[in-house]
CSV table of C-alpha atoms (C1' of nucleotides) in Angstrom, one decimal:
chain,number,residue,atom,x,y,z
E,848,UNK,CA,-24.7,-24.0,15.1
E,849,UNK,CA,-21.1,-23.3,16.2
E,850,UNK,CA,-18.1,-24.3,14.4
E,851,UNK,CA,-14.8,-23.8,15.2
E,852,UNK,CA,-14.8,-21.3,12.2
E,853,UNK,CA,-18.5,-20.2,10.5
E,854,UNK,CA,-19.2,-21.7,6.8
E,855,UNK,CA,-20.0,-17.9,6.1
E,856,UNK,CA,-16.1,-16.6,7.3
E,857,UNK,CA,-14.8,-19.7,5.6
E,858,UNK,CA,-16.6,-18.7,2.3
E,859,UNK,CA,-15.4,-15.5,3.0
E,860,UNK,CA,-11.4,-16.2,3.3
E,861,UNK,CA,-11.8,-18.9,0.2
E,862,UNK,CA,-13.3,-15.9,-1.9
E,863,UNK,CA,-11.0,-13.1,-1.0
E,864,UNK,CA,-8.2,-15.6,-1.7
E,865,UNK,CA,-9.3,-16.3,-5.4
E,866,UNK,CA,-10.7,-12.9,-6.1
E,867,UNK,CA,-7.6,-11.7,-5.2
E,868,UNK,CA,-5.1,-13.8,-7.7
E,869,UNK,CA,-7.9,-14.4,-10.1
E,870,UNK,CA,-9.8,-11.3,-10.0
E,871,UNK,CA,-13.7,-11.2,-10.7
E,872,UNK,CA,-14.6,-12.6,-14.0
E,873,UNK,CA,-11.0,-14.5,-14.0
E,874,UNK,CA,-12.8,-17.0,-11.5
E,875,UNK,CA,-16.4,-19.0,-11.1
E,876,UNK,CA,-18.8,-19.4,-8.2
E,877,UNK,CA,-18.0,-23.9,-8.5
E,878,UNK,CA,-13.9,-22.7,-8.0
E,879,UNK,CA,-14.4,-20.6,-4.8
E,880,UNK,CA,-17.1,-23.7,-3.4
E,881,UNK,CA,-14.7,-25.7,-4.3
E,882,UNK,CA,-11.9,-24.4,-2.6
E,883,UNK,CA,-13.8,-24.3,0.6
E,884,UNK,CA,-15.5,-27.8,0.1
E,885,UNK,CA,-19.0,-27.0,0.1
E,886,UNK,CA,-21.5,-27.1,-2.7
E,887,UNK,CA,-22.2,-24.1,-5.1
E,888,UNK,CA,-25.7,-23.3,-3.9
E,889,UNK,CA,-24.1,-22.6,-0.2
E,890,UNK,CA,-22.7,-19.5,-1.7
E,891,UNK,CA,-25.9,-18.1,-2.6
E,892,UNK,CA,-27.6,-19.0,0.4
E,893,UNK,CA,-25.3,-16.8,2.8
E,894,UNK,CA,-24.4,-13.7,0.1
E,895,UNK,CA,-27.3,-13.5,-2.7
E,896,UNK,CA,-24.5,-13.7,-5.7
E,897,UNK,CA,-21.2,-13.7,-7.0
E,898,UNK,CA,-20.9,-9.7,-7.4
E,899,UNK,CA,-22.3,-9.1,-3.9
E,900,UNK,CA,-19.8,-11.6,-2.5
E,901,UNK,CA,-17.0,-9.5,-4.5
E,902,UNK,CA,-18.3,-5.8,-3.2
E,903,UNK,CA,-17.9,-7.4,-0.1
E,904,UNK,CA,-14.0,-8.5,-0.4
E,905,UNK,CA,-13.4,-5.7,-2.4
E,906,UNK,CA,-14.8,-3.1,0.3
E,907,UNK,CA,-12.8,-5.1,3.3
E,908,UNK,CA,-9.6,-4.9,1.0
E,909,UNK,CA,-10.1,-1.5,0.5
E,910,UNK,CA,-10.8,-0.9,4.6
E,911,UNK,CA,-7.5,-3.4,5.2
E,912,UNK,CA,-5.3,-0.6,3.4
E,913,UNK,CA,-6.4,2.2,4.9
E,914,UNK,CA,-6.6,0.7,8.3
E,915,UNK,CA,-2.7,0.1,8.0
E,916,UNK,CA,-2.7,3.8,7.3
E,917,UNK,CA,-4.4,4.7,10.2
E,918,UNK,CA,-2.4,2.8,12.7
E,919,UNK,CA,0.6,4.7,12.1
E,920,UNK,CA,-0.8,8.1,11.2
E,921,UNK,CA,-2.2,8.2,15.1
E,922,UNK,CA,1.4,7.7,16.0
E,923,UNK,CA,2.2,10.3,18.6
E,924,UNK,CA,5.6,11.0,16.7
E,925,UNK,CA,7.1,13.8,14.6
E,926,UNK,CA,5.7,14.5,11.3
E,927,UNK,CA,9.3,12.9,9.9
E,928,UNK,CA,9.3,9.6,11.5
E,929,UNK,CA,5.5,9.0,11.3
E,930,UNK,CA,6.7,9.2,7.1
E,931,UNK,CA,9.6,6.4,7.3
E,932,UNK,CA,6.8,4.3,10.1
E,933,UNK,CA,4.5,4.6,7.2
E,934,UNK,CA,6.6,3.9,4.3
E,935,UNK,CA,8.1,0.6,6.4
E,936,UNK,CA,4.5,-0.6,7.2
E,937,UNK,CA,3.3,-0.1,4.0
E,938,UNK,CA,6.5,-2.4,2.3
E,939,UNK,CA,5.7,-4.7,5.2
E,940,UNK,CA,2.1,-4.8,4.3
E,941,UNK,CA,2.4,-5.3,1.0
E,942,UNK,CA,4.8,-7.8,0.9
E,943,UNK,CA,2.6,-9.7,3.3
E,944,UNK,CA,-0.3,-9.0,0.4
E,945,UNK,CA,1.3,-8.6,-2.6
E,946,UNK,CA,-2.1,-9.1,-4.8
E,947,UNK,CA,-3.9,-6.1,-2.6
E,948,UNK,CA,-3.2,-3.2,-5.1
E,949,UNK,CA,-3.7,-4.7,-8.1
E,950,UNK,CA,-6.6,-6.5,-7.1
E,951,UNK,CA,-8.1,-3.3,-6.2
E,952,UNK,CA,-7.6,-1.8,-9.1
E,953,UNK,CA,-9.0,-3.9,-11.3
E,954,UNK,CA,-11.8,-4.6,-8.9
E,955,UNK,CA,-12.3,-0.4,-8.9
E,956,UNK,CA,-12.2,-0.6,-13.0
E,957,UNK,CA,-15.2,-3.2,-12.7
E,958,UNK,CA,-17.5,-2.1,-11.2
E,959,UNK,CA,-18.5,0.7,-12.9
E,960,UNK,CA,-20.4,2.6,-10.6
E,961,UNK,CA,-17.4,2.4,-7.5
E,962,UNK,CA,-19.5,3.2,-4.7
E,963,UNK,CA,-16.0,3.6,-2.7
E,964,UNK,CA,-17.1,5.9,-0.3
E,965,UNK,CA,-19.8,4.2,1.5
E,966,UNK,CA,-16.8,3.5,4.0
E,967,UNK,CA,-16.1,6.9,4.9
E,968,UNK,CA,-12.5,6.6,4.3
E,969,UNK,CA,-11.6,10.2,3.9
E,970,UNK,CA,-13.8,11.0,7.1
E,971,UNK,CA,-11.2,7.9,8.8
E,972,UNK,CA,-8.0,9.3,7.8
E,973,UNK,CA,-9.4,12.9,9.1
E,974,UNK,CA,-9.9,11.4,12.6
E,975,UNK,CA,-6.2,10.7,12.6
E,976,UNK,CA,-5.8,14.5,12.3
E,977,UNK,CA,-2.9,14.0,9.8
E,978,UNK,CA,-4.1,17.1,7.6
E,979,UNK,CA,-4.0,18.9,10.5
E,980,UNK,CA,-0.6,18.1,11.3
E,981,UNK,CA,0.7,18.5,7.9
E,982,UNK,CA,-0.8,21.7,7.0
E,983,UNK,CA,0.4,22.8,10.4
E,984,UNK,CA,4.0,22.0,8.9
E,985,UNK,CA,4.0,23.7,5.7
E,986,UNK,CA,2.9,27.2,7.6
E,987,UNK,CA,5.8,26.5,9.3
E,988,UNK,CA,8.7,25.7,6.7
E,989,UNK,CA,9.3,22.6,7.5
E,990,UNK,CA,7.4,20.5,5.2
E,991,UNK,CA,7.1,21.1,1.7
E,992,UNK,CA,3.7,22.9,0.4
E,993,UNK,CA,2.1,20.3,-1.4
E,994,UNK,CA,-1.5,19.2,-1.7
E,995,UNK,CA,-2.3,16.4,0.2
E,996,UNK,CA,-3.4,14.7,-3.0
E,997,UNK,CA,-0.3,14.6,-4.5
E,998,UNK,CA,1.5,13.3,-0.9
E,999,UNK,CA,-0.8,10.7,-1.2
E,1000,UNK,CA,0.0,10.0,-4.6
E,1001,UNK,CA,3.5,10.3,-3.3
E,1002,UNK,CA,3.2,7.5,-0.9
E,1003,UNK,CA,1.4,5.3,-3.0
E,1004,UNK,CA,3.0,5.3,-6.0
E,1005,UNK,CA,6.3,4.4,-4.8
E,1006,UNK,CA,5.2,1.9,-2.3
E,1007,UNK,CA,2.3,0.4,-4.0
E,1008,UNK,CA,4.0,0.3,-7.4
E,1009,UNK,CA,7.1,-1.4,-6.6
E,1010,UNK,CA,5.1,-4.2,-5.3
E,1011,UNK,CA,2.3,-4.4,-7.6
E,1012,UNK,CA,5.0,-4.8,-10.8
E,1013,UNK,CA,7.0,-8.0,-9.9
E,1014,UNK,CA,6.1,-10.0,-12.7
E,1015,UNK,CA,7.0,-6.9,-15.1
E,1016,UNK,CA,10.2,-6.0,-13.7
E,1017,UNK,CA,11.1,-9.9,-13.3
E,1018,UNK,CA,10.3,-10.4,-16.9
E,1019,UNK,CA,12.1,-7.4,-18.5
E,1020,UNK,CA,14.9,-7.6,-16.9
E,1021,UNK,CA,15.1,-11.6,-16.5
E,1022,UNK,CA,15.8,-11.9,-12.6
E,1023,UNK,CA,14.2,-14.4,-10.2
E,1024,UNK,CA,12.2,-13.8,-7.2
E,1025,UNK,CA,15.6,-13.5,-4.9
E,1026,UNK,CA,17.0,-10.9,-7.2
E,1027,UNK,CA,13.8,-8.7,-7.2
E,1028,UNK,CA,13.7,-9.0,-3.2
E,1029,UNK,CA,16.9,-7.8,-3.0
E,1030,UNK,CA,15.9,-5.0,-5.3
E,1031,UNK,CA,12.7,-4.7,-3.1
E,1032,UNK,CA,14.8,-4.1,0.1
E,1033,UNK,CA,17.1,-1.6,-1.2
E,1034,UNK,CA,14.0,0.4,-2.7
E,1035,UNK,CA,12.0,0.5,0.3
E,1036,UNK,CA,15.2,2.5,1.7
E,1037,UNK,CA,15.6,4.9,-1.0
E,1038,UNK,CA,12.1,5.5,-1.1
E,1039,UNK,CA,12.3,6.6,2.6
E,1040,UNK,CA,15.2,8.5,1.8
E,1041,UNK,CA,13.6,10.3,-1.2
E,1042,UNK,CA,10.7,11.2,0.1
E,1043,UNK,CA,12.3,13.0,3.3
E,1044,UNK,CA,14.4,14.7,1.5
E,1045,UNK,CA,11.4,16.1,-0.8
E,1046,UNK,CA,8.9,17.2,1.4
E,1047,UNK,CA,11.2,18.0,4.2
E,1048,UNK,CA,14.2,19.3,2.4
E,1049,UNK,CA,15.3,21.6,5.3
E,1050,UNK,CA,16.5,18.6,7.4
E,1051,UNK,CA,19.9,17.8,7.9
E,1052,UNK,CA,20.9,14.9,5.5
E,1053,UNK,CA,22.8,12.5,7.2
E,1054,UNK,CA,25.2,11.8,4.2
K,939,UNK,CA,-8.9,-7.6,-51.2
K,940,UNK,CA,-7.8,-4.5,-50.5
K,941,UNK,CA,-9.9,-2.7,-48.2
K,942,UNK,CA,-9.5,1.5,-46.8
K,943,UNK,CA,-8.0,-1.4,-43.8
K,944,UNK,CA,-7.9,-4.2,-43.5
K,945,UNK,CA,-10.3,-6.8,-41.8
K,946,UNK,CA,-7.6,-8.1,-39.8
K,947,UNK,CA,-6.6,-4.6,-38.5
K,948,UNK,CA,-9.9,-3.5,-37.9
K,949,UNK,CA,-10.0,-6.7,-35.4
K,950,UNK,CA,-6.8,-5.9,-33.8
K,951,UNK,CA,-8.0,-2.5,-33.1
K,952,UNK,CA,-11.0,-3.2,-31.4
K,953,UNK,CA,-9.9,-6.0,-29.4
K,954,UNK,CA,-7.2,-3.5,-28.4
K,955,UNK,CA,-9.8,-1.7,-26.9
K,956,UNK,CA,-12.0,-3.8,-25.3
K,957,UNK,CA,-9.7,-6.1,-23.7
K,958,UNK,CA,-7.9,-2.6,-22.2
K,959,UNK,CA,-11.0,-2.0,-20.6
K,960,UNK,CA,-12.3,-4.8,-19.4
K,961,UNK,CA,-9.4,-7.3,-19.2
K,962,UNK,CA,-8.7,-10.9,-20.8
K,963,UNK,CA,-11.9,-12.6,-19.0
K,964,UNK,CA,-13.9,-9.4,-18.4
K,965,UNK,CA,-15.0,-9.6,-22.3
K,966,UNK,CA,-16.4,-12.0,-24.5
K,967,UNK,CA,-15.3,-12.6,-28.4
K,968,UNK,CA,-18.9,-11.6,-29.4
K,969,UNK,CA,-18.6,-8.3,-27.7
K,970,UNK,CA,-15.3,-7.7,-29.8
K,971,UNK,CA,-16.9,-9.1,-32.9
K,972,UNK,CA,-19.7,-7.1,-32.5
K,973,UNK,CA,-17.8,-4.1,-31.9
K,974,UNK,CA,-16.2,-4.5,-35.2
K,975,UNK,CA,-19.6,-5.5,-36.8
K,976,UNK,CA,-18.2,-9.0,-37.8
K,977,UNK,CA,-19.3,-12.4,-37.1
K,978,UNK,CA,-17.6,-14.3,-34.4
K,979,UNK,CA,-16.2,-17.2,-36.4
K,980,UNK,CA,-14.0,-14.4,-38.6
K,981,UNK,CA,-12.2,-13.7,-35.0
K,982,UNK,CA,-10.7,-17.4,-34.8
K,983,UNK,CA,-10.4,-17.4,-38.6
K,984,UNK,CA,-7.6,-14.4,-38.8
K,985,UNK,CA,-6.6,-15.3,-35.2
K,986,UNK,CA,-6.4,-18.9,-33.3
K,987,UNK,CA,-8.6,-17.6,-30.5
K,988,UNK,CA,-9.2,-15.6,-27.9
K,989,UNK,CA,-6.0,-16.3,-25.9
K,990,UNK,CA,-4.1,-16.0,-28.8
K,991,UNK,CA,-5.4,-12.9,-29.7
K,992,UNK,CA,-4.7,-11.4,-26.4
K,993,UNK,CA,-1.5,-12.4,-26.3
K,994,UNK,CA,-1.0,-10.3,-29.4
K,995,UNK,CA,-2.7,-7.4,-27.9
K,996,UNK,CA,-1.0,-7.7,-24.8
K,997,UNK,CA,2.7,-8.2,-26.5
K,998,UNK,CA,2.1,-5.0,-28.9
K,999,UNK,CA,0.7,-2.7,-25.5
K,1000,UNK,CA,4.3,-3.9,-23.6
K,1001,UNK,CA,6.1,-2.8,-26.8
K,1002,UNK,CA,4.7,0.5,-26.9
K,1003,UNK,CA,5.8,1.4,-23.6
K,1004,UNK,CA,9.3,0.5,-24.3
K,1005,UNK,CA,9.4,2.2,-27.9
K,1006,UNK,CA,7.7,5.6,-26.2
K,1007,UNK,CA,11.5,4.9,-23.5
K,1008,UNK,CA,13.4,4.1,-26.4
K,1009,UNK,CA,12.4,7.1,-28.2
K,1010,UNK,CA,13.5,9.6,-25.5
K,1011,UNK,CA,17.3,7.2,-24.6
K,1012,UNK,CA,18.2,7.7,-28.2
K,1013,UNK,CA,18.3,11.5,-28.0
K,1014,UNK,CA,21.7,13.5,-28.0
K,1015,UNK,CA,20.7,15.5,-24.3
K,1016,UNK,CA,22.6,15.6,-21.1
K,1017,UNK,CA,21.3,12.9,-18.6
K,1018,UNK,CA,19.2,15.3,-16.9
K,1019,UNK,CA,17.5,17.1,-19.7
K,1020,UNK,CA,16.5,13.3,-20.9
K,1021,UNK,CA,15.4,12.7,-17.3
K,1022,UNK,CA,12.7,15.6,-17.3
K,1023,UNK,CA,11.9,14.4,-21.5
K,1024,UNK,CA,11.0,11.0,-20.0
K,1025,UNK,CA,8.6,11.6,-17.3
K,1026,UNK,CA,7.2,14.8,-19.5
K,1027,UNK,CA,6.8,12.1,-22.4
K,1028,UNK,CA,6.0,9.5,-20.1
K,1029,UNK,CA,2.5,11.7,-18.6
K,1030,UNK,CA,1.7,12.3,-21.9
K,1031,UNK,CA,1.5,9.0,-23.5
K,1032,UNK,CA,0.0,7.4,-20.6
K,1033,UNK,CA,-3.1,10.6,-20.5
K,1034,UNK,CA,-3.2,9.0,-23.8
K,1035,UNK,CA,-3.7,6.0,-23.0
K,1036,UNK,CA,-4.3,5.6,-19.0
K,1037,UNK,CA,-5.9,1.8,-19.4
K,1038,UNK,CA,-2.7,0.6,-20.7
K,1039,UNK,CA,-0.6,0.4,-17.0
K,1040,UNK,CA,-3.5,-1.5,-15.3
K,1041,UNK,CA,-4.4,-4.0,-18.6
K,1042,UNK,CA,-0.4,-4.7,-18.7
K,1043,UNK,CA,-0.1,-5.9,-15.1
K,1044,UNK,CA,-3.4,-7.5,-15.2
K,1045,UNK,CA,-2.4,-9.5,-18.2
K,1046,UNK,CA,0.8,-10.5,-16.5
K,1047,UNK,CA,-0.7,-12.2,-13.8
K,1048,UNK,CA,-3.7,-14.2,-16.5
K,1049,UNK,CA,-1.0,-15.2,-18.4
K,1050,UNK,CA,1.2,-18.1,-16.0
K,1051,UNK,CA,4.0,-18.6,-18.1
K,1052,UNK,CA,4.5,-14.8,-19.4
K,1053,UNK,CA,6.8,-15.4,-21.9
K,1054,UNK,CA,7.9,-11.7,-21.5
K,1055,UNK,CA,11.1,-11.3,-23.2
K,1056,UNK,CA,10.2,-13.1,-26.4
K,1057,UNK,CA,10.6,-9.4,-27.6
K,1058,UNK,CA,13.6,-8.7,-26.4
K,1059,UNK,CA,12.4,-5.2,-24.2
K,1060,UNK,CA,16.0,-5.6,-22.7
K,1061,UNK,CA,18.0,-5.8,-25.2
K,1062,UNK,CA,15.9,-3.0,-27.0
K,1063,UNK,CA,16.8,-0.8,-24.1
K,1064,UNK,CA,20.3,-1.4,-23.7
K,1065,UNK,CA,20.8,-0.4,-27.6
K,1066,UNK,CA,20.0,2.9,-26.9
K,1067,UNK,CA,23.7,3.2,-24.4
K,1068,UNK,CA,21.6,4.6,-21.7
K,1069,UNK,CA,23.1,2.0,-19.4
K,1070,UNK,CA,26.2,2.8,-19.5
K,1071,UNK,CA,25.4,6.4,-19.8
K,1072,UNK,CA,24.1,6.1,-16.2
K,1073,UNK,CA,27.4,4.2,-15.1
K,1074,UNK,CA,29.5,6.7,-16.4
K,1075,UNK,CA,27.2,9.6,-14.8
K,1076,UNK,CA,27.6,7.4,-11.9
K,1077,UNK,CA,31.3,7.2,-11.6
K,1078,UNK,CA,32.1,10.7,-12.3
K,1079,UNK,CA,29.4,11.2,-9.2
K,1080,UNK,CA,26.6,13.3,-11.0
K,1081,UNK,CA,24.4,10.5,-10.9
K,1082,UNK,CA,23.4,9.0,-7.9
K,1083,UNK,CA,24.6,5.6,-7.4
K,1084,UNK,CA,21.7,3.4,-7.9
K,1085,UNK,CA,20.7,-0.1,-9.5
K,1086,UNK,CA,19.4,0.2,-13.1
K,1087,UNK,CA,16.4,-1.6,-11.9
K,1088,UNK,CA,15.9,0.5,-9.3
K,1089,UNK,CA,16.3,3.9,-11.1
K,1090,UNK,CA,13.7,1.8,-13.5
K,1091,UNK,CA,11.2,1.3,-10.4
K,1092,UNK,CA,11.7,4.6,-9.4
K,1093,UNK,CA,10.7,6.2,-13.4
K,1094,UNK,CA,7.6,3.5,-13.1
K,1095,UNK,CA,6.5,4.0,-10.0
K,1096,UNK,CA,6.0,8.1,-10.3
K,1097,UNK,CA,4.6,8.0,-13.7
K,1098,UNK,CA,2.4,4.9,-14.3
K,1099,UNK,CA,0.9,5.0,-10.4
K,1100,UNK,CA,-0.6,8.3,-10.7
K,1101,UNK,CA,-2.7,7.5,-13.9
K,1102,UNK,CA,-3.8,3.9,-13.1
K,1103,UNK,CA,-5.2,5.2,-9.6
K,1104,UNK,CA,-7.6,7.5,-11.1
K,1105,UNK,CA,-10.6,6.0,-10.2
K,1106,UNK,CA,-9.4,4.9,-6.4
K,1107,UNK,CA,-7.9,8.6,-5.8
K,1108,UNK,CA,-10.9,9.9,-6.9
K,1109,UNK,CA,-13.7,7.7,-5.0
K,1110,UNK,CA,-11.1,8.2,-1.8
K,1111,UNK,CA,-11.0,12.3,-2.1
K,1112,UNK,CA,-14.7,12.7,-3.3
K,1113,UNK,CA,-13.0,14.7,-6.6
K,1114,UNK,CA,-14.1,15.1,-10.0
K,1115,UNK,CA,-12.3,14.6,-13.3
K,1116,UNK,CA,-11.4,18.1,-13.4
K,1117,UNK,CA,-10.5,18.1,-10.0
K,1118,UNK,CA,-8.0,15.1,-10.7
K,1119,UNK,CA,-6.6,16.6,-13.6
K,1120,UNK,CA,-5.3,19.5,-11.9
K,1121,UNK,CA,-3.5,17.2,-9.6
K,1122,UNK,CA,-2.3,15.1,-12.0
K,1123,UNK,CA,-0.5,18.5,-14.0
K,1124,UNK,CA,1.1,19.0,-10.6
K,1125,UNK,CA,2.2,16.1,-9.9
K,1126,UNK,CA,3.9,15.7,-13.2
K,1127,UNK,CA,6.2,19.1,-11.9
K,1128,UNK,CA,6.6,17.5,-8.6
K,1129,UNK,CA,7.7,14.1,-9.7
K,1130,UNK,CA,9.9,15.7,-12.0
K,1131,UNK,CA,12.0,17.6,-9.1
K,1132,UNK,CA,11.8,15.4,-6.5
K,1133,UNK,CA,13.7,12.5,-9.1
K,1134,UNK,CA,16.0,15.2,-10.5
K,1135,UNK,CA,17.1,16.2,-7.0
K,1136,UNK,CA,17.1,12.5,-5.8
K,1137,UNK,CA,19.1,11.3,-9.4
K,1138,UNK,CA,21.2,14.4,-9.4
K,1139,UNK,CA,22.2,15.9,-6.2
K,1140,UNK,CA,24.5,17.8,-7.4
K,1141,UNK,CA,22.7,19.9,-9.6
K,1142,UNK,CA,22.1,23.6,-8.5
K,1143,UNK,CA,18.0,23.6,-7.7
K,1144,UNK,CA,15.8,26.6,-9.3
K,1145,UNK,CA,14.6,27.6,-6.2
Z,1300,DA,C1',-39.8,-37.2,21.1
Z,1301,DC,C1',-41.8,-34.1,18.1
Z,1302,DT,C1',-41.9,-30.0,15.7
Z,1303,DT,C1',-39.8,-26.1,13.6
Z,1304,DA,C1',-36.1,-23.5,11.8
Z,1305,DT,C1',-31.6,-23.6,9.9
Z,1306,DT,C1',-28.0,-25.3,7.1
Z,1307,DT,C1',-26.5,-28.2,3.2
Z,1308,DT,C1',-26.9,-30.8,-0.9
Z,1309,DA,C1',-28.0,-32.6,-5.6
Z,1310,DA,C1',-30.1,-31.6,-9.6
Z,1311,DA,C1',-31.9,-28.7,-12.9
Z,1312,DC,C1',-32.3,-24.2,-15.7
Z,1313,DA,C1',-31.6,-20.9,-18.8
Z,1314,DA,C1',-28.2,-18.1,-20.6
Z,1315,DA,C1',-23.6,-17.3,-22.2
Z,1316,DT,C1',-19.3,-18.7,-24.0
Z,1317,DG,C1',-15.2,-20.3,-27.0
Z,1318,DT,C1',-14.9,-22.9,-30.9
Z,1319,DT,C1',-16.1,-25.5,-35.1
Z,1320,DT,C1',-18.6,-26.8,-39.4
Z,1321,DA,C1',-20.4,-26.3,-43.6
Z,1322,DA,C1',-22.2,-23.3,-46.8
Z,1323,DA,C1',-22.6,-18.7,-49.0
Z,1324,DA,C1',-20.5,-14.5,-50.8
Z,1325,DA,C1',-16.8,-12.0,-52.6
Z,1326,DT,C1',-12.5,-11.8,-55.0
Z,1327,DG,C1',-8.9,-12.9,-58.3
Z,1328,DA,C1',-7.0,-15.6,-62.3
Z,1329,DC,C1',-7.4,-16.9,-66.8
T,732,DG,C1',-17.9,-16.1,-67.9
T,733,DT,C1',-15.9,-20.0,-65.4
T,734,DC,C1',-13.3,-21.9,-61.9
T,735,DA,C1',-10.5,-21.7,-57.8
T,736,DT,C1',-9.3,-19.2,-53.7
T,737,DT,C1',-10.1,-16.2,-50.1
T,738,DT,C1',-13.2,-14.0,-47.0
T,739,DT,C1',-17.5,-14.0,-44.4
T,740,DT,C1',-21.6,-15.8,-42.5
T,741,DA,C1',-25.3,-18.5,-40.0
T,742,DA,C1',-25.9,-22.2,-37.3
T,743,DA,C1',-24.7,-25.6,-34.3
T,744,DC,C1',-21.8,-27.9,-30.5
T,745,DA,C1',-20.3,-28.9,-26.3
T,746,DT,C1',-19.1,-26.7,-22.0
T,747,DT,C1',-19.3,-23.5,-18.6
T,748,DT,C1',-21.6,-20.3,-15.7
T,749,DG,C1',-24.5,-17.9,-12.3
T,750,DT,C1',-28.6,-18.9,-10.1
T,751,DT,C1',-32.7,-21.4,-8.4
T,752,DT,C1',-35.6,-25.2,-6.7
T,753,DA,C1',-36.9,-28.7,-4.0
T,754,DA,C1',-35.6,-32.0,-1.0
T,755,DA,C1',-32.4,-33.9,2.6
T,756,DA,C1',-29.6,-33.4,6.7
T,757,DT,C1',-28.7,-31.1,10.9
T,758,DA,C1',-29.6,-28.3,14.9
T,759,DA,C1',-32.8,-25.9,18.2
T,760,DG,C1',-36.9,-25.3,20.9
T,761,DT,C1',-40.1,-27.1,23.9
DNA sequence: ACTTATTTTAAACAAATGTTTAAAAATGAC
DNA sequence: GTCATTTTTAAACATTTGTTTAAAATAAGT
């Protein structure tokens, strides 16, 4: 019965990598058998379907994300240096999963009933006790008032974006993948430096 | 022949709208058809087939975005009055049309080759002098010194992310349409002073 | 070793899918 | 009205696709 890796986890990894650069309907039950070498009916046998097997990826992409979020929000670290941690570990992330965003997206826009919160991920970031912290910081001054909607927006847009629209920015502007990393690595520090300054603009700037 | 519009159009249109929704592979040409109330042979009679009809789709959706830019570069304003026109135009078109971000990069990544600049987006852009608007900005040290395709990221990022994560801010906050909305009006103020301040330093802030 | 349960496969199924063919309907020219 | 051209349709074709069935191979229990 035991293998050096299970035929279930190998399914698994085979699937998340095709959902990912395929997405859902861009790929077929033979292609992800294929890729792990077993025989279509396997697939079935251990998940009951195609769209169960993708709720599954989908949810652990979805969990991987906000995991990486975690890690550094339970940081003992002021409320400053917790945002660069978070905006360097999110570049590093993504660069390490460059599909993740999109992939979730599109996967969100399929299914049409998005049960997303079955994994409690508000109720995981609470834990962290970040909303605490940051509402503790705008009574004081030194954080901006802003709903924690929008700083998530914040966050995401300009570290999730950046990442997710290679092929757009490559084409448009005709640059190859060294040029756009470049890019990459000079955005990742003016996003830091952007963000700081915006929702704690009483710190001194060190220009 | 003449019809109130033509056949052709009428397939454009509503291939425009399914494909936005549910992606190159997420539809079938029966499902368009039907949706125009044609037969499906009439779809590769006016058009190839169904990859060459998405490519049209997809070419005229990337040209939309940079006429809506265009439109806003060629106006006579000071750099930062066209700055706030941008994202205020920018939030409107995309509420407009909030599948459009999503379906573009999706698209991107179906298509391999991505023959991108066949319409010349570039060369479109640069016409308008905003280029070298920014450098002289830049040199008399209003404008921050950053690369074109960073000041570009930075636009994209804070405009397109907030509207293509509707559904996955949403399912992560437990919040409504209404609720999102809101946000989304705020965050259309906030983006707009955080770049301003970032872009402009210089500038005396309202506050 | 024999039996039972688990894992894997080959083959088949029915439905869906992109595309084509050939004929019918509509339109325009004269 | 007749003929030629354009537009539209119904039907068919060959693949592909998700899923199932039934049997074979492997592992486990005793």
């Amino acid at each position: 019965m035991k293998k050096d890796v299970s035929t279930e986890q190998k399914i698994k990894d085979a699937a998340r990598k095709v959902f990912m650069t395929k997405g859902f309907s861009g790929c077929t039950t033979r292609e992800i058998a294929k890729s792990v070498g077993i025989n279509v009916a396997l697939l079935n046998y251990y998940f009951r379907s195609k769209g169960k097997l993708f709720e599954l990826i989908l949810e652990a992409a979805l969990s991987d994300f906000v995991d990486s979020m975690v890690e550094v929000f339970k940081q003992d670290l002021p409320l400053e240096s917790k945002t660069r941690m978070l905006i360097d570990k999110e570049f590093e992330f993504l660069r390490k999963h460059p599909e993740l965003p999109l992939f979730i997206h599109a996967g969100l826009n399929q299914e049409s009933d998005a049960e997303l919160d079955q994994s409690n991920f508000l109720g995981r970031l609470h834990k962290t006790g970040i909303f605490e912290e940051c509402e503790k910081a705008q009574e004081e001054g030194s954080m901006r008032k802003v709903n924690m909607i929008n700083v998530t927006l914040l966050f995401m847009s300009n570290c999730h974006f950046p990442i997710m629209s290679k092929k757009l920015i490559c084409g448009i502007y005709q640059i190859d993948n060294q040029e756009h990393e470049a890019r990459l690595n000079e955005h990742q520090e003016i996003v830091k430096e952007m963000l700081i300054n915006y929702l704690f603009p009483n710190t001194n700037k060190h220009a």
